[in-house]
PDB file of C-alpha atoms in Angstrom:
ATOM      1  CA  MET A   1     -16.886 -55.041  26.940  1.00  0.00           C
ATOM      2  CA  ARG A   2     -14.267 -54.590  24.554  1.00  0.00           C
ATOM      3  CA  ILE A   3     -13.244 -51.364  23.042  1.00  0.00           C
ATOM      4  CA  SER A   4     -12.202 -51.697  19.229  1.00  0.00           C
ATOM      5  CA  LEU A   5      -9.140 -50.374  17.850  1.00  0.00           C
ATOM      6  CA  LEU A   6     -11.277 -48.373  15.239  1.00  0.00           C
ATOM      7  CA  ALA A   7     -13.124 -46.502  18.011  1.00  0.00           C
ATOM      8  CA  LEU A   8      -9.860 -45.361  19.790  1.00  0.00           C
ATOM      9  CA  LEU A   9      -8.615 -44.129  16.425  1.00  0.00           C
ATOM     10  CA  LEU A  10     -11.784 -42.109  15.649  1.00  0.00           C
ATOM     11  CA  VAL A  11     -11.173 -40.132  18.906  1.00  0.00           C
ATOM     12  CA  PRO A  12      -9.709 -36.662  17.696  1.00  0.00           C
ATOM     13  CA  ALA A  13      -6.390 -35.431  19.116  1.00  0.00           C
ATOM     14  CA  ALA A  14      -7.948 -32.262  20.692  1.00  0.00           C
ATOM     15  CA  GLU A  15     -10.130 -34.555  22.953  1.00  0.00           C
ATOM     16  CA  ALA A  16      -6.984 -36.262  24.230  1.00  0.00           C
ATOM     17  CA  ALA A  17      -6.483 -36.274  28.033  1.00  0.00           C
ATOM     18  CA  PRO A  18      -4.611 -33.062  29.077  1.00  0.00           C
ATOM     19  CA  ALA A  19      -1.142 -33.159  30.017  1.00  0.00           C
ATOM     20  CA  LYS A  20      -0.409 -33.250  34.053  1.00  0.00           C
ATOM     21  CA  PRO A  21      -0.095 -29.604  35.288  1.00  0.00           C
ATOM     22  CA  GLY A  22       3.384 -28.181  35.085  1.00  0.00           C
ATOM     23  CA  LYS A  23       4.332 -30.772  32.378  1.00  0.00           C
ATOM     24  CA  ASP A  24       4.798 -29.859  28.689  1.00  0.00           C
ATOM     25  CA  LEU A  25       3.428 -32.570  26.200  1.00  0.00           C
ATOM     26  CA  ILE A  26       5.439 -33.782  23.321  1.00  0.00           C
ATOM     27  CA  MET A  27       3.362 -33.697  20.189  1.00  0.00           C
ATOM     28  CA  ASN A  28       4.008 -35.177  16.773  1.00  0.00           C
ATOM     29  CA  ASP A  29       2.628 -34.013  13.672  1.00  0.00           C
ATOM     30  CA  ALA A  30       3.467 -34.860   9.988  1.00  0.00           C
ATOM     31  CA  ALA A  31       5.902 -31.975   9.449  1.00  0.00           C
ATOM     32  CA  PHE A  32       7.254 -31.223  12.929  1.00  0.00           C
ATOM     33  CA  GLU A  33       7.533 -32.066  16.467  1.00  0.00           C
ATOM     34  CA  TYR A  34       6.883 -29.593  19.581  1.00  0.00           C
ATOM     35  CA  ALA A  35       6.165 -29.374  23.123  1.00  0.00           C
ATOM     36  CA  ALA A  36       2.834 -28.198  23.895  1.00  0.00           C
ATOM     37  CA  PRO A  37       2.649 -25.924  27.053  1.00  0.00           C
ATOM     38  CA  ALA A  38       1.021 -27.527  30.069  1.00  0.00           C
ATOM     39  CA  ALA A  39      -2.556 -26.296  30.459  1.00  0.00           C
ATOM     40  CA  TRP A  40      -2.988 -25.257  26.856  1.00  0.00           C
ATOM     41  CA  SER A  41      -5.330 -27.345  24.552  1.00  0.00           C
ATOM     42  CA  ARG A  42      -4.740 -28.371  21.054  1.00  0.00           C
ATOM     43  CA  ARG A  43      -7.161 -28.346  18.239  1.00  0.00           C
ATOM     44  CA  PRO A  44      -6.522 -28.656  14.493  1.00  0.00           C
ATOM     45  CA  SER A  45      -6.113 -25.399  12.325  1.00  0.00           C
ATOM     46  CA  GLU A  46      -8.470 -24.714   9.492  1.00  0.00           C
ATOM     47  CA  GLY A  47      -5.609 -24.092   7.226  1.00  0.00           C
ATOM     48  CA  GLY A  48      -3.548 -27.108   8.245  1.00  0.00           C
ATOM     49  CA  GLY A  49      -1.262 -27.476  11.176  1.00  0.00           C
ATOM     50  CA  VAL A  50      -2.112 -26.980  14.837  1.00  0.00           C
ATOM     51  CA  VAL A  51      -3.610 -24.256  17.028  1.00  0.00           C
ATOM     52  CA  LEU A  52      -2.662 -24.130  20.594  1.00  0.00           C
ATOM     53  CA  VAL A  53      -5.441 -22.543  22.764  1.00  0.00           C
ATOM     54  CA  GLY A  54      -4.279 -20.760  25.926  1.00  0.00           C
ATOM     55  CA  PRO A  55      -5.956 -18.636  28.709  1.00  0.00           C
ATOM     56  CA  ALA A  56      -8.553 -16.071  27.706  1.00  0.00           C
ATOM     57  CA  ASP A  57      -9.012 -12.566  28.916  1.00  0.00           C
ATOM     58  CA  ALA A  58     -11.756 -10.902  30.835  1.00  0.00           C
ATOM     59  CA  ASP A  59     -13.549 -10.570  27.358  1.00  0.00           C
ATOM     60  CA  ASP A  60     -13.178 -14.230  26.663  1.00  0.00           C
ATOM     61  CA  VAL A  61     -10.458 -13.941  23.991  1.00  0.00           C
ATOM     62  CA  SER A  62      -8.048 -16.505  24.202  1.00  0.00           C
ATOM     63  CA  ALA A  63      -4.080 -16.458  23.451  1.00  0.00           C
ATOM     64  CA  LEU A  64      -3.304 -18.735  20.543  1.00  0.00           C
ATOM     65  CA  ILE A  65      -0.208 -20.349  19.245  1.00  0.00           C
ATOM     66  CA  THR A  66      -0.288 -21.796  15.678  1.00  0.00           C
ATOM     67  CA  LEU A  67       2.194 -23.957  13.990  1.00  0.00           C
ATOM     68  CA  ARG A  68       1.839 -24.623  10.246  1.00  0.00           C
ATOM     69  CA  HIS A  69       4.140 -26.042   7.348  1.00  0.00           C
ATOM     70  CA  TYR A  70       3.807 -24.137   4.156  1.00  0.00           C
ATOM     71  CA  PRO A  71       4.711 -26.556   1.207  1.00  0.00           C
ATOM     72  CA  PRO A  72       6.479 -25.354  -1.978  1.00  0.00           C
ATOM     73  CA  GLY A  73       4.008 -23.446  -4.103  1.00  0.00           C
ATOM     74  CA  ASP A  74       1.252 -22.956  -1.583  1.00  0.00           C
ATOM     75  CA  ALA A  75      -1.505 -20.725  -2.503  1.00  0.00           C
ATOM     76  CA  ASP A  76      -1.005 -18.254   0.459  1.00  0.00           C
ATOM     77  CA  PHE A  77       2.844 -18.068   0.382  1.00  0.00           C
ATOM     78  CA  ALA A  78       4.648 -19.875  -2.425  1.00  0.00           C
ATOM     79  CA  SER A  79       7.783 -19.608  -0.741  1.00  0.00           C
ATOM     80  CA  PHE A  80       9.791 -18.509   2.382  1.00  0.00           C
ATOM     81  CA  ASP A  81      11.046 -15.753   0.497  1.00  0.00           C
ATOM     82  CA  ALA A  82       7.541 -14.620  -0.656  1.00  0.00           C
ATOM     83  CA  PHE A  83       6.297 -14.611   2.897  1.00  0.00           C
ATOM     84  CA  VAL A  84       9.273 -12.469   4.081  1.00  0.00           C
ATOM     85  CA  GLU A  85       8.666 -10.084   1.020  1.00  0.00           C
ATOM     86  CA  ARG A  86       4.965  -9.923   1.978  1.00  0.00           C
ATOM     87  CA  GLN A  87       5.706  -9.056   5.562  1.00  0.00           C
ATOM     88  CA  THR A  88       8.219  -6.388   4.838  1.00  0.00           C
ATOM     89  CA  ALA A  89       5.974  -4.733   2.044  1.00  0.00           C
ATOM     90  CA  PRO A  90       3.687  -1.640   2.974  1.00  0.00           C
ATOM     91  CA  PRO A  91       0.382  -2.538   4.521  1.00  0.00           C
ATOM     92  CA  VAL A  92      -2.296  -3.432   2.017  1.00  0.00           C
ATOM     93  CA  PHE A  93      -4.721  -1.113   3.872  1.00  0.00           C
ATOM     94  CA  LYS A  94      -3.671   2.432   4.693  1.00  0.00           C
ATOM     95  CA  SER A  95      -5.264   2.254   8.091  1.00  0.00           C
ATOM     96  CA  SER A  96      -3.169  -0.744   9.111  1.00  0.00           C
ATOM     97  CA  PRO A  97      -0.061  -0.421  11.096  1.00  0.00           C
ATOM     98  CA  PRO A  98       3.163  -1.718   9.323  1.00  0.00           C
ATOM     99  CA  THR A  99       4.478  -5.010  10.329  1.00  0.00           C
ATOM    100  CA  GLU A 100       7.550  -4.709  12.629  1.00  0.00           C
ATOM    101  CA  LYS A 101      10.765  -6.529  11.388  1.00  0.00           C
ATOM    102  CA  ARG A 102      12.319  -8.161  14.715  1.00  0.00           C
ATOM    103  CA  PRO A 103      15.842  -9.523  14.935  1.00  0.00           C
ATOM    104  CA  ASP A 104      16.287 -12.911  13.512  1.00  0.00           C
ATOM    105  CA  VAL A 105      16.070 -15.937  15.873  1.00  0.00           C
ATOM    106  CA  ALA A 106      17.556 -19.356  15.871  1.00  0.00           C
ATOM    107  CA  VAL A 107      14.752 -22.052  15.802  1.00  0.00           C
ATOM    108  CA  ALA A 108      16.045 -25.606  15.721  1.00  0.00           C
ATOM    109  CA  GLY A 109      19.478 -24.506  14.549  1.00  0.00           C
ATOM    110  CA  ARG A 110      17.908 -22.526  11.574  1.00  0.00           C
ATOM    111  CA  LYS A 111      17.965 -18.665  11.136  1.00  0.00           C
ATOM    112  CA  ALA A 112      14.363 -17.550  11.306  1.00  0.00           C
ATOM    113  CA  LYS A 113      12.839 -14.317  10.669  1.00  0.00           C
ATOM    114  CA  ALA A 114      10.810 -12.784  13.109  1.00  0.00           C
ATOM    115  CA  PHE A 115       7.922  -9.990  12.724  1.00  0.00           C
ATOM    116  CA  ALA A 116       5.349  -8.460  15.091  1.00  0.00           C
ATOM    117  CA  ARG A 117       2.246  -6.415  14.622  1.00  0.00           C
ATOM    118  CA  ASP A 118      -0.622  -4.758  16.448  1.00  0.00           C
ATOM    119  CA  GLY A 119      -4.377  -5.594  15.807  1.00  0.00           C
ATOM    120  CA  ALA A 120      -7.676  -5.940  17.330  1.00  0.00           C
ATOM    121  CA  GLU A 121     -10.537  -8.479  17.743  1.00  0.00           C
ATOM    122  CA  PHE A 122     -14.089  -7.470  18.010  1.00  0.00           C
ATOM    123  CA  VAL A 123     -16.288  -9.288  20.535  1.00  0.00           C
ATOM    124  CA  PRO A 124     -18.739 -10.576  20.280  1.00  0.00           C
ATOM    125  CA  PRO A 125     -18.069 -11.036  16.558  1.00  0.00           C
ATOM    126  CA  GLY A 126     -21.149 -10.063  14.449  1.00  0.00           C
ATOM    127  CA  ALA A 127     -23.180  -8.463  17.267  1.00  0.00           C
ATOM    128  CA  ARG A 128     -24.575  -4.978  17.207  1.00  0.00           C
ATOM    129  CA  ASN A 129     -22.597  -3.748  20.355  1.00  0.00           C
ATOM    130  CA  THR A 130     -19.131  -5.110  19.994  1.00  0.00           C
ATOM    131  CA  LYS A 131     -16.095  -4.334  22.132  1.00  0.00           C
ATOM    132  CA  GLU A 132     -12.453  -3.703  20.489  1.00  0.00           C
ATOM    133  CA  VAL A 133      -9.952  -5.775  22.171  1.00  0.00           C
ATOM    134  CA  PRO A 134      -6.307  -4.778  21.280  1.00  0.00           C
ATOM    135  CA  MET A 135      -4.130  -7.683  20.278  1.00  0.00           C
ATOM    136  CA  ARG A 136      -0.408  -8.428  19.504  1.00  0.00           C
ATOM    137  CA  GLU A 137       0.752 -11.001  17.086  1.00  0.00           C
ATOM    138  CA  GLU A 138       4.408 -12.388  16.637  1.00  0.00           C
ATOM    139  CA  LEU A 139       5.295 -14.505  13.732  1.00  0.00           C
ATOM    140  CA  VAL A 140       8.594 -16.520  13.248  1.00  0.00           C
ATOM    141  CA  ALA A 141       9.186 -17.983   9.907  1.00  0.00           C
ATOM    142  CA  VAL A 142      11.492 -20.996   9.605  1.00  0.00           C
ATOM    143  CA  PRO A 143      12.901 -22.151   6.425  1.00  0.00           C
ATOM    144  CA  ALA A 144      12.631 -25.852   5.414  1.00  0.00           C
ATOM    145  CA  LYS A 145      14.232 -27.958   2.788  1.00  0.00           C
ATOM    146  CA  GLU A 146      10.597 -28.064   1.292  1.00  0.00           C
ATOM    147  CA  GLY A 147       8.760 -24.826   1.935  1.00  0.00           C
ATOM    148  CA  PHE A 148       8.896 -23.115   5.321  1.00  0.00           C
ATOM    149  CA  TYR A 149       7.336 -23.339   8.746  1.00  0.00           C
ATOM    150  CA  LEU A 150       5.462 -20.495  10.474  1.00  0.00           C
ATOM    151  CA  LEU A 151       4.874 -20.282  14.115  1.00  0.00           C
ATOM    152  CA  THR A 152       2.600 -17.535  15.333  1.00  0.00           C
ATOM    153  CA  TYR A 153       1.769 -16.278  18.791  1.00  0.00           C
ATOM    154  CA  TYR A 154      -1.318 -14.080  18.820  1.00  0.00           C
ATOM    155  CA  ALA A 155      -2.910 -12.688  22.134  1.00  0.00           C
ATOM    156  CA  PRO A 156      -4.897 -10.017  23.751  1.00  0.00           C
ATOM    157  CA  LYS A 157      -2.531  -7.194  24.669  1.00  0.00           C
ATOM    158  CA  SER A 158      -3.479  -7.832  28.424  1.00  0.00           C
ATOM    159  CA  LEU A 159      -2.329 -11.255  28.097  1.00  0.00           C
ATOM    160  CA  HIS A 160       0.812 -10.966  25.807  1.00  0.00           C
ATOM    161  CA  LYS A 161       3.727 -10.487  28.108  1.00  0.00           C
ATOM    162  CA  LYS A 162       2.290 -12.967  30.905  1.00  0.00           C
ATOM    163  CA  HIS A 163       1.844 -15.889  28.515  1.00  0.00           C
ATOM    164  CA  ARG A 164       4.799 -15.026  26.037  1.00  0.00           C
ATOM    165  CA  ARG A 165       6.798 -17.779  27.797  1.00  0.00           C
ATOM    166  CA  ALA A 166       4.595 -20.535  26.475  1.00  0.00           C
ATOM    167  CA  PHE A 167       5.473 -19.236  22.976  1.00  0.00           C
ATOM    168  CA  GLU A 168       9.200 -19.141  23.715  1.00  0.00           C
ATOM    169  CA  SER A 169       8.963 -22.727  24.952  1.00  0.00           C
ATOM    170  CA  VAL A 170       7.328 -23.907  21.762  1.00  0.00           C
ATOM    171  CA  LEU A 171      10.042 -22.147  19.750  1.00  0.00           C
ATOM    172  CA  LYS A 172      12.769 -23.847  21.941  1.00  0.00           C
ATOM    173  CA  SER A 173      11.071 -27.341  21.400  1.00  0.00           C
ATOM    174  CA  PHE A 174      10.094 -26.982  17.681  1.00  0.00           C
ATOM    175  CA  LYS A 175      11.789 -29.799  15.561  1.00  0.00           C
ATOM    176  CA  PRO A 176      11.063 -29.699  11.868  1.00  0.00           C
ATOM    177  CA  LYS A 177      11.002 -32.903   9.996  1.00  0.00           C
ATOM    178  CA  LEU A 178      11.470 -31.344   6.591  1.00  0.00           C
TER     179      LEU A 178
END
């Protein structure tokens, strides 16, 4: 039986064979390249870009790493400066904790802006009896010739420190194409 090339092209990237244990898998996307941490799965992001899904905590809330390119004039953030301005502004809601400004970091030889904030997920969502799961989010904005890149690590606080190395490895391997 022959497998047609069209059938192979229709298989989503998220269903590709996982990397061998202990080996990172180099991934190419239209606007960037990165090494996906071993044992993390990959799926497309609803807003464009990529979401890497890592281990889950006891409440089945997974650690996530997202990578996305924001082109100039994007509806969410029109520019790198607009993103930085929003992160350094007071919170939109009075009950929200402010976003923490972190020391700048170098990503692919570019001076990137880093931020962090605490949050929460409620699981199961939409249920009458939900449980609040404390979360920690780290954001790294990398300037580009056209727009900017945003790399985010979002994890339950119970997993944050344990799996942060995966985010560090993505930051180290990240190669912008713009």
